[in-house]
Coordinates of C-alpha atoms (C1' of nucleotides) in Angstrom, one line a residue:
Chain A
M148 CA 41.4 5.7 2.7
P149 CA 37.9 4.2 3.0
T150 CA 35.6 4.5 0.1
I151 CA 32.3 6.3 0.6
R152 CA 30.6 3.0 0.2
E153 CA 32.5 1.4 3.1
R154 CA 32.1 4.4 5.3
N155 CA 28.3 4.4 4.8
K156 CA 28.0 0.7 5.3
R157 CA 29.9 0.9 8.5
L158 CA 27.7 3.8 9.8
I159 CA 24.6 1.9 8.9
I160 CA 25.7 -1.3 10.6
K161 CA 26.8 0.5 13.7
T162 CA 23.6 2.4 14.0
A163 CA 21.5 -0.7 13.2
C164 CA 23.4 -2.6 15.9
Q165 CA 22.3 -0.1 18.5
V166 CA 18.6 -0.2 17.4
F167 CA 18.5 -4.0 17.1
A168 CA 20.0 -4.3 20.5
D169 CA 17.4 -2.0 22.0
K170 CA 14.3 -3.2 20.2
G171 CA 15.0 -6.6 18.8
F172 CA 14.8 -7.5 15.1
A173 CA 11.0 -7.5 14.5
A174 CA 10.3 -4.4 16.5
T175 CA 13.0 -2.4 14.7
K176 CA 11.9 -0.2 11.9
T177 CA 14.3 0.5 9.1
S178 CA 13.1 4.1 9.2
E179 CA 14.4 4.4 12.7
I180 CA 17.8 3.2 11.8
A181 CA 17.8 5.6 8.9
D182 CA 16.8 8.5 11.1
K183 CA 19.3 7.7 13.8
A184 CA 22.1 7.4 11.1
G185 CA 21.0 10.7 9.6
L186 CA 20.2 9.1 6.2
P187 CA 17.0 8.7 4.2
K188 CA 15.5 5.3 4.4
A189 CA 16.1 4.5 0.8
N190 CA 19.8 4.8 1.4
I191 CA 19.7 1.8 3.7
Y192 CA 18.2 -0.2 0.9
Y193 CA 20.8 1.0 -1.5
Y194 CA 23.5 -0.7 0.6
F195 CA 21.6 -3.7 1.9
K196 CA 19.0 -5.5 -0.1
S197 CA 16.7 -6.1 2.8
K198 CA 16.2 -5.5 6.5
E199 CA 17.1 -9.1 7.1
A200 CA 20.3 -8.8 5.1
L201 CA 21.2 -5.8 7.2
Y202 CA 20.5 -7.7 10.3
R203 CA 22.7 -10.6 9.1
A204 CA 25.5 -8.1 8.5
V205 CA 25.1 -6.8 12.0
L206 CA 25.2 -10.4 13.4
D207 CA 28.4 -11.0 11.4
S208 CA 30.1 -7.8 12.7
V209 CA 29.1 -8.7 16.3
I210 CA 30.5 -12.2 16.5
E211 CA 34.2 -11.6 16.3
P212 CA 34.5 -9.2 19.2
L213 CA 32.4 -11.6 21.3
L214 CA 34.7 -14.5 20.6
Q215 CA 37.9 -12.6 21.3
A216 CA 37.8 -13.4 25.0
N217 CA 38.3 -17.1 24.3
S218 CA 42.0 -16.5 23.4
H219 CA 42.8 -16.3 27.1
I220 CA 41.9 -19.9 27.5
Y221 CA 44.5 -20.9 25.1
E222 CA 47.3 -18.4 25.6
Q223 CA 47.6 -19.0 29.3
D224 CA 48.9 -22.3 30.5
E225 CA 48.1 -21.8 34.2
P226 CA 44.4 -22.4 35.0
A227 CA 44.1 -19.7 37.5
R228 CA 45.6 -17.1 35.2
A229 CA 43.6 -18.3 32.2
L230 CA 40.3 -18.2 34.1
Q231 CA 40.8 -14.8 35.7
D232 CA 42.0 -13.3 32.4
Y233 CA 39.0 -14.9 30.6
I234 CA 36.5 -13.5 33.1
R235 CA 38.0 -10.1 33.0
A236 CA 37.9 -10.1 29.2
K237 CA 34.3 -11.3 29.2
I238 CA 33.3 -8.5 31.6
R239 CA 35.2 -5.9 29.5
I240 CA 33.3 -7.1 26.5
S241 CA 30.0 -6.7 28.4
R242 CA 31.0 -3.2 29.1
E243 CA 32.5 -2.1 25.7
H244 CA 30.3 -4.2 23.4
A245 CA 27.0 -4.2 25.3
D246 CA 25.0 -3.8 22.1
A247 CA 26.8 -6.6 20.3
S248 CA 26.1 -8.8 23.3
K249 CA 22.4 -8.0 23.3
V250 CA 21.9 -8.6 19.6
F251 CA 23.6 -11.9 20.0
A252 CA 21.6 -12.8 23.2
N253 CA 18.4 -12.0 21.4
E254 CA 19.3 -14.2 18.5
I255 CA 20.3 -17.1 20.7
M256 CA 17.2 -16.8 23.0
H257 CA 15.0 -17.4 20.0
G258 CA 16.9 -20.3 18.7
A259 CA 19.3 -18.5 16.4
P260 CA 17.0 -18.4 13.4
H261 CA 19.2 -16.0 11.5
L262 CA 22.6 -17.5 12.4
S263 CA 24.5 -19.0 9.5
P264 CA 25.5 -22.7 9.7
Q265 CA 29.1 -21.5 9.5
H266 CA 28.7 -19.3 12.5
R267 CA 26.9 -22.0 14.5
E268 CA 29.8 -24.4 13.8
Q269 CA 32.4 -21.7 14.7
L270 CA 30.7 -21.1 18.0
K271 CA 30.4 -24.7 18.8
A272 CA 34.0 -25.4 17.9
E273 CA 35.2 -22.5 20.1
A274 CA 33.1 -23.8 23.0
N275 CA 34.3 -27.3 22.6
A276 CA 37.9 -26.3 22.4
S277 CA 37.5 -24.3 25.7
V278 CA 35.8 -27.2 27.3
A279 CA 38.6 -29.6 26.2
R280 CA 41.2 -27.2 27.6
I281 CA 39.5 -27.1 31.0
Q282 CA 39.0 -30.8 31.0
G283 CA 42.7 -31.1 30.4
W284 CA 43.5 -29.2 33.5
V285 CA 41.1 -31.4 35.4
D286 CA 42.8 -34.5 34.1
D287 CA 46.2 -33.1 35.1
G288 CA 44.9 -32.6 38.6
R289 CA 45.5 -28.9 38.3
M290 CA 42.0 -28.1 39.3
A291 CA 39.0 -29.7 41.0
P292 CA 36.9 -32.1 38.9
V293 CA 34.2 -29.6 37.8
D294 CA 32.1 -30.2 34.8
P295 CA 33.8 -28.0 32.2
Q296 CA 30.6 -27.4 30.1
H297 CA 28.6 -26.2 33.1
L298 CA 31.5 -24.1 34.2
M299 CA 31.6 -22.4 30.9
F300 CA 27.8 -21.8 31.1
V301 CA 28.2 -20.2 34.5
I302 CA 31.0 -17.9 33.3
W303 CA 29.2 -16.9 30.2
A304 CA 25.9 -16.2 32.0
S305 CA 27.3 -14.3 34.9
T306 CA 29.5 -12.1 32.7
Q307 CA 27.1 -11.5 29.9
T308 CA 24.3 -10.6 32.3
Y309 CA 26.0 -7.2 32.9
A310 CA 25.4 -6.4 29.2
D311 CA 22.2 -8.2 28.3
F312 CA 20.3 -7.4 31.5
D313 CA 21.9 -4.1 32.3
W314 CA 18.5 -2.5 32.8
Q315 CA 17.9 -4.8 35.8
I316 CA 21.4 -4.3 37.2
M317 CA 20.9 -0.6 37.1
Q318 CA 17.4 -0.9 38.7
I319 CA 18.8 -2.8 41.6
T320 CA 22.0 -1.0 42.1
G321 CA 20.2 2.4 41.7
R322 CA 22.8 3.5 39.1
K323 CA 21.8 5.5 36.0
K324 CA 24.8 4.0 34.2
L325 CA 27.2 1.3 35.2
A326 CA 30.6 2.6 36.1
A327 CA 34.1 1.1 36.1
Q328 CA 33.8 0.1 39.7
D329 CA 30.6 -1.8 39.1
Y330 CA 32.3 -3.9 36.4
D331 CA 35.4 -4.4 38.6
A332 CA 33.2 -5.5 41.5
A333 CA 31.5 -8.0 39.2
A334 CA 34.7 -9.3 37.8
K335 CA 36.1 -9.7 41.3
L336 CA 33.2 -11.6 42.7
I337 CA 32.8 -13.9 39.7
T338 CA 36.6 -14.6 39.6
D339 CA 36.7 -15.4 43.4
M340 CA 33.8 -17.7 43.1
V341 CA 35.1 -19.5 40.0
L342 CA 38.7 -19.9 41.3
K343 CA 37.5 -21.1 44.7
G344 CA 35.0 -23.4 43.0
C345 CA 37.8 -24.8 40.9
E346 CA 40.2 -24.9 43.8
V347 CA 43.0 -23.1 42.1
V348 CA 44.9 -20.3 43.8
P349 CA 44.6 -16.9 42.3
C350 CA 47.5 -15.3 40.5
E351 CA 48.3 -11.7 41.3
A352 CA 46.3 -9.2 39.1
Chain B
M88 CA -16.1 -24.8 38.5
P89 CA -14.4 -22.6 36.0
T90 CA -16.6 -20.4 33.8
I91 CA -16.1 -20.9 30.1
R92 CA -14.7 -17.3 30.1
E93 CA -11.9 -18.2 32.5
R94 CA -11.1 -21.4 30.8
N95 CA -10.6 -19.7 27.5
K96 CA -8.7 -16.8 28.9
R97 CA -6.3 -19.3 30.5
L98 CA -5.9 -21.3 27.3
I99 CA -5.1 -18.1 25.4
I100 CA -2.7 -16.8 27.9
K101 CA -0.9 -20.1 28.1
T102 CA -0.6 -20.5 24.4
A103 CA 0.4 -16.8 24.0
C104 CA 3.2 -17.3 26.6
Q105 CA 4.7 -20.1 24.5
V106 CA 4.6 -18.1 21.3
F107 CA 5.9 -14.9 22.9
A108 CA 8.7 -16.8 24.5
D109 CA 9.6 -18.3 21.2
K110 CA 9.4 -15.2 19.0
G111 CA 9.3 -12.1 21.2
F112 CA 6.4 -9.6 21.3
A113 CA 6.8 -7.9 18.0
A114 CA 7.5 -11.0 15.9
T115 CA 4.5 -12.8 17.3
K116 CA 1.3 -12.8 15.2
T117 CA -2.0 -13.0 16.9
S118 CA -3.1 -15.4 14.2
E119 CA -0.3 -17.8 15.3
I120 CA -1.5 -17.7 18.8
A121 CA -5.0 -18.3 17.6
D122 CA -4.0 -21.2 15.4
K123 CA -2.0 -22.9 18.1
A124 CA -4.8 -22.5 20.6
G125 CA -7.3 -23.9 18.1
L126 CA -9.4 -20.8 18.0
P127 CA -10.3 -18.2 15.4
K128 CA -8.3 -15.0 15.7
A129 CA -11.4 -13.0 16.5
N130 CA -11.9 -15.0 19.6
I131 CA -8.6 -13.7 21.0
Y132 CA -9.9 -10.2 20.6
Y133 CA -13.2 -11.1 22.2
Y134 CA -11.2 -11.8 25.4
F135 CA -8.4 -9.3 25.1
K136 CA -8.8 -5.9 23.7
S137 CA -5.5 -5.8 21.9
K138 CA -2.3 -7.8 21.3
E139 CA -0.6 -5.6 23.9
A140 CA -3.3 -6.2 26.5
L141 CA -2.8 -10.0 26.0
Y142 CA 0.9 -9.6 26.3
R143 CA 0.5 -7.7 29.6
A144 CA -1.7 -10.4 30.9
V145 CA 1.0 -12.9 30.0
L146 CA 3.6 -10.9 31.8
D147 CA 1.3 -10.8 34.9
S148 CA 0.8 -14.5 34.8
V149 CA 4.5 -15.0 34.5
I150 CA 5.9 -13.0 37.4
E151 CA 4.5 -14.9 40.4
P152 CA 6.1 -18.2 39.6
L153 CA 9.4 -16.5 38.9
L154 CA 9.4 -14.9 42.3
Q155 CA 8.5 -18.0 44.2
A156 CA 12.1 -19.0 44.6
N157 CA 12.8 -16.0 46.8
S158 CA 10.9 -17.5 49.7
H159 CA 13.8 -19.8 50.4
I160 CA 16.0 -16.8 51.3
Y161 CA 13.6 -15.9 54.1
E162 CA 12.4 -19.2 55.3
Q163 CA 15.8 -20.7 56.0
D164 CA 17.9 -19.1 58.7
E165 CA 21.1 -20.9 57.8
P166 CA 23.0 -19.3 54.9
A167 CA 24.2 -22.6 53.4
R168 CA 20.7 -24.1 53.5
A169 CA 19.0 -21.0 52.2
L170 CA 21.4 -20.5 49.3
Q171 CA 21.3 -24.1 48.2
D172 CA 17.5 -24.3 48.4
Y173 CA 17.4 -21.0 46.5
I174 CA 19.6 -22.2 43.7
R175 CA 17.8 -25.5 43.4
A176 CA 14.5 -23.6 43.2
K177 CA 15.7 -21.3 40.6
I178 CA 17.0 -24.2 38.5
R179 CA 13.7 -25.9 38.9
I180 CA 11.9 -22.8 37.6
S181 CA 14.2 -22.7 34.6
R182 CA 13.2 -26.2 33.9
E183 CA 9.4 -26.0 34.6
H184 CA 8.8 -22.5 33.6
A185 CA 11.2 -21.9 30.7
D186 CA 8.7 -20.0 28.7
A187 CA 7.9 -17.7 31.5
S188 CA 11.5 -17.1 32.1
K189 CA 12.1 -16.2 28.4
V190 CA 9.2 -13.9 28.2
F191 CA 10.5 -12.1 31.2
A192 CA 14.1 -12.1 30.0
N193 CA 13.0 -10.5 26.7
E194 CA 11.1 -7.8 28.5
I195 CA 14.0 -7.0 30.8
M196 CA 16.6 -7.0 28.0
H197 CA 14.7 -4.3 26.2
G198 CA 14.3 -2.1 29.2
A199 CA 11.0 -3.5 30.5
P200 CA 8.8 -1.2 28.3
H201 CA 5.6 -3.1 29.1
L202 CA 6.2 -3.8 32.8
S203 CA 3.8 -1.9 35.1
P204 CA 5.3 0.4 37.7
Q205 CA 3.8 -1.8 40.4
H206 CA 5.6 -4.9 39.1
R207 CA 8.9 -2.9 38.8
E208 CA 8.5 -1.9 42.4
Q209 CA 7.7 -5.4 43.5
L210 CA 10.7 -6.9 41.8
K211 CA 13.0 -4.2 43.2
A212 CA 11.6 -4.8 46.7
E213 CA 12.1 -8.5 46.5
A214 CA 15.6 -8.1 45.3
N215 CA 16.4 -5.5 48.0
A216 CA 15.0 -7.8 50.7
S217 CA 17.1 -10.7 49.5
V218 CA 20.2 -8.5 49.4
A219 CA 19.5 -7.2 52.9
R220 CA 19.1 -10.8 54.1
I221 CA 22.5 -11.8 52.7
Q222 CA 24.1 -8.6 54.0
G223 CA 22.8 -9.6 57.4
W224 CA 24.6 -13.0 57.2
V225 CA 27.8 -11.2 56.2
D226 CA 27.5 -8.8 59.1
D227 CA 26.9 -11.6 61.5
G228 CA 30.1 -13.2 60.2
R229 CA 28.2 -16.2 59.0
M230 CA 29.6 -15.9 55.5
A231 CA 32.5 -14.3 53.7
P232 CA 32.1 -10.6 52.9
V233 CA 30.8 -10.9 49.4
D234 CA 28.9 -8.1 47.7
P235 CA 25.3 -9.3 48.1
Q236 CA 24.0 -7.5 45.0
H237 CA 26.6 -9.1 42.7
L238 CA 26.1 -12.4 44.3
M239 CA 22.4 -12.2 43.4
F240 CA 23.2 -11.3 39.9
V241 CA 25.5 -14.3 39.5
I242 CA 22.9 -16.6 40.9
W243 CA 20.1 -15.2 38.7
A244 CA 22.2 -15.2 35.6
S245 CA 23.7 -18.7 36.0
T246 CA 20.4 -20.3 36.8
Q247 CA 18.2 -18.5 34.3
T248 CA 20.6 -19.2 31.5
Y249 CA 19.3 -22.8 31.5
A250 CA 15.9 -21.4 30.4
D251 CA 16.7 -18.3 28.4
F252 CA 19.6 -19.7 26.4
D253 CA 18.6 -23.3 26.4
W254 CA 19.2 -23.4 22.7
Q255 CA 22.9 -22.7 23.3
I256 CA 23.1 -25.2 26.1
M257 CA 21.6 -27.9 23.9
Q258 CA 24.0 -27.0 21.1
I259 CA 27.0 -27.4 23.2
T260 CA 25.9 -30.4 25.2
G261 CA 24.6 -32.1 22.1
R262 CA 21.3 -32.9 23.7
K263 CA 18.0 -32.5 21.9
K264 CA 16.3 -31.7 25.1
L265 CA 17.7 -31.0 28.6
A266 CA 17.1 -33.9 31.0
A267 CA 16.9 -34.1 34.8
Q268 CA 20.6 -35.0 35.1
D269 CA 21.6 -31.8 33.2
Y270 CA 19.6 -29.6 35.6
D271 CA 21.0 -31.5 38.5
A272 CA 24.6 -31.1 37.3
A273 CA 24.0 -27.4 36.8
A274 CA 22.5 -27.0 40.2
K275 CA 25.4 -28.9 41.8
L276 CA 28.1 -26.8 40.1
I277 CA 26.4 -23.5 40.8
T278 CA 25.7 -24.5 44.4
D279 CA 29.3 -25.7 45.0
M280 CA 30.7 -22.5 43.5
V281 CA 28.5 -20.2 45.4
L282 CA 28.9 -22.0 48.8
K283 CA 32.7 -22.1 48.4
G284 CA 32.7 -18.5 47.3
C285 CA 30.7 -17.5 50.4
E286 CA 32.8 -19.8 52.6
V287 CA 29.9 -21.6 54.1
V288 CA 29.8 -25.3 54.6
P289 CA 27.1 -27.2 52.6
C290 CA 24.2 -28.8 54.4
E291 CA 23.2 -32.3 53.4
A292 CA 20.8 -32.4 50.5
Chain C
dG106 C1' 25.4 7.9 -5.1
dT107 C1' 21.2 10.4 -3.0
dC108 C1' 16.5 11.1 -2.0
dT109 C1' 11.1 11.6 -2.7
dA110 C1' 7.1 9.6 -3.5
dT111 C1' 4.6 5.6 -3.7
dA112 C1' 3.3 0.6 -4.4
dC113 C1' 2.3 -3.5 -2.0
dG114 C1' 1.7 -6.9 1.5
dA115 C1' 1.0 -8.2 6.1
dC116 C1' -1.1 -8.0 10.3
dG117 C1' -3.9 -5.9 14.1
dA118 C1' -8.4 -5.1 14.8
dT119 C1' -13.7 -5.0 14.0
dA120 C1' -18.4 -5.5 12.0
dG121 C1' -21.9 -8.3 12.0
dA122 C1' -24.1 -12.9 11.0
dC123 C1' -25.1 -17.0 13.7
Chain D
dG12 C1' -20.1 -16.8 23.1
dT13 C1' -18.3 -18.1 18.3
dC14 C1' -16.6 -17.2 13.8
dT15 C1' -16.1 -15.3 8.7
dA16 C1' -15.2 -11.7 6.1
dT17 C1' -13.2 -7.4 5.7
dC18 C1' -11.1 -2.9 6.7
dG19 C1' -7.3 0.3 7.8
dT20 C1' -2.7 1.0 9.0
dC21 C1' 1.9 0.6 9.2
dG22 C1' 6.2 -0.6 7.5
dT23 C1' 9.2 -3.0 3.9
dA24 C1' 10.7 -2.3 -0.4
dT25 C1' 11.2 0.0 -5.0
dA26 C1' 10.7 3.2 -9.0
dG27 C1' 12.5 6.8 -10.9
dA28 C1' 14.0 11.9 -10.7
dC29 C1' 18.2 14.4 -9.5

DNA sequence: GTCTATACGACGATAGAC
DNA sequence: GTCTATCGTCGTATAGAC
């Protein structure tokens, strides 16, 4: 059973994540987080010693789900399978954790001023491991000799864009909200493009 | 000959663009813009009636260069040529107008709260025209039947990421500053992937 | 643990001399 | 057209009652 403390902290972090994603750190007022969470503002400061501390807590909570997708790169031995699972997972994250993605994107875009050195290292390590894995497939002749780093950047960018820049996607597609078929279409196109680009033959879904 | 008024306005807009790109609208202090431009803060307010008016002026100044790349979609009749010119142009913009790209990305990520209805329409119209052009090539059987909207999103995302998330790119590549060869490698990979994905044969550079 | 009322600092904006 | 000095507001953070 969760203590009242844990329950409230979670509520505040979750609400704060939404507002930070929407407005960015500086434009977010603690009073707005409080209102949206249905709590008086002072309550926020009872659980978090400052707005920045709350923001860091949000950043922490956001990183793990965003890194989950990486597992597919390791768990699958076959390049085609690994890449298509990875892309699908990244798209699913853009759909299910859009706020998390936006908070993180904002942080990165401004040079990650609030990201702890530990997290920086963790992200770098994950990226390097994925790059090494892809390079291994290239060396084994199991895929075309693409630059693994830039391949990662393309996959990250084109999947995360459906979360970070969802406003633009909705404007162009004319949707009020992105639906399952939109994410599926995105995943299909990105997967096709990447697999053809890497010259590996797709596995069945 | 530029009037002193125009010269100062330009200096302020240019400086403001850098700071807004770095910090975002809310986190930017007008005093910082003033300091960086080597002017007293009151001077900013002599030329712009408010921080928001200055920001809107920056947004205005930023849109035209960002849309220039689109011309390649119309001016080239051959899909392969058009796409590779377009990607190269987008990458060049990410290199030469990184600040502009970041300001714009920030605005879009938060739902474009400051973008004028005219600019919204203009962007939508440009996008729709590009999409129609690509659809035309598909209908003519000159490229594989890809979804033109999602193809645009992939191209936008994967080229703009080199400006908007340059911090991350530099972290992973270990560079202190991205060099010509990095942008070239990016353009090459994205172009290869898109052309293979669309099943059109590359033109010579 | 919850909440009201308030202190305090920072920053946008301006008045007014030069 | 330039700049100093200052005002007013807004928002973070806290004191202290319940």
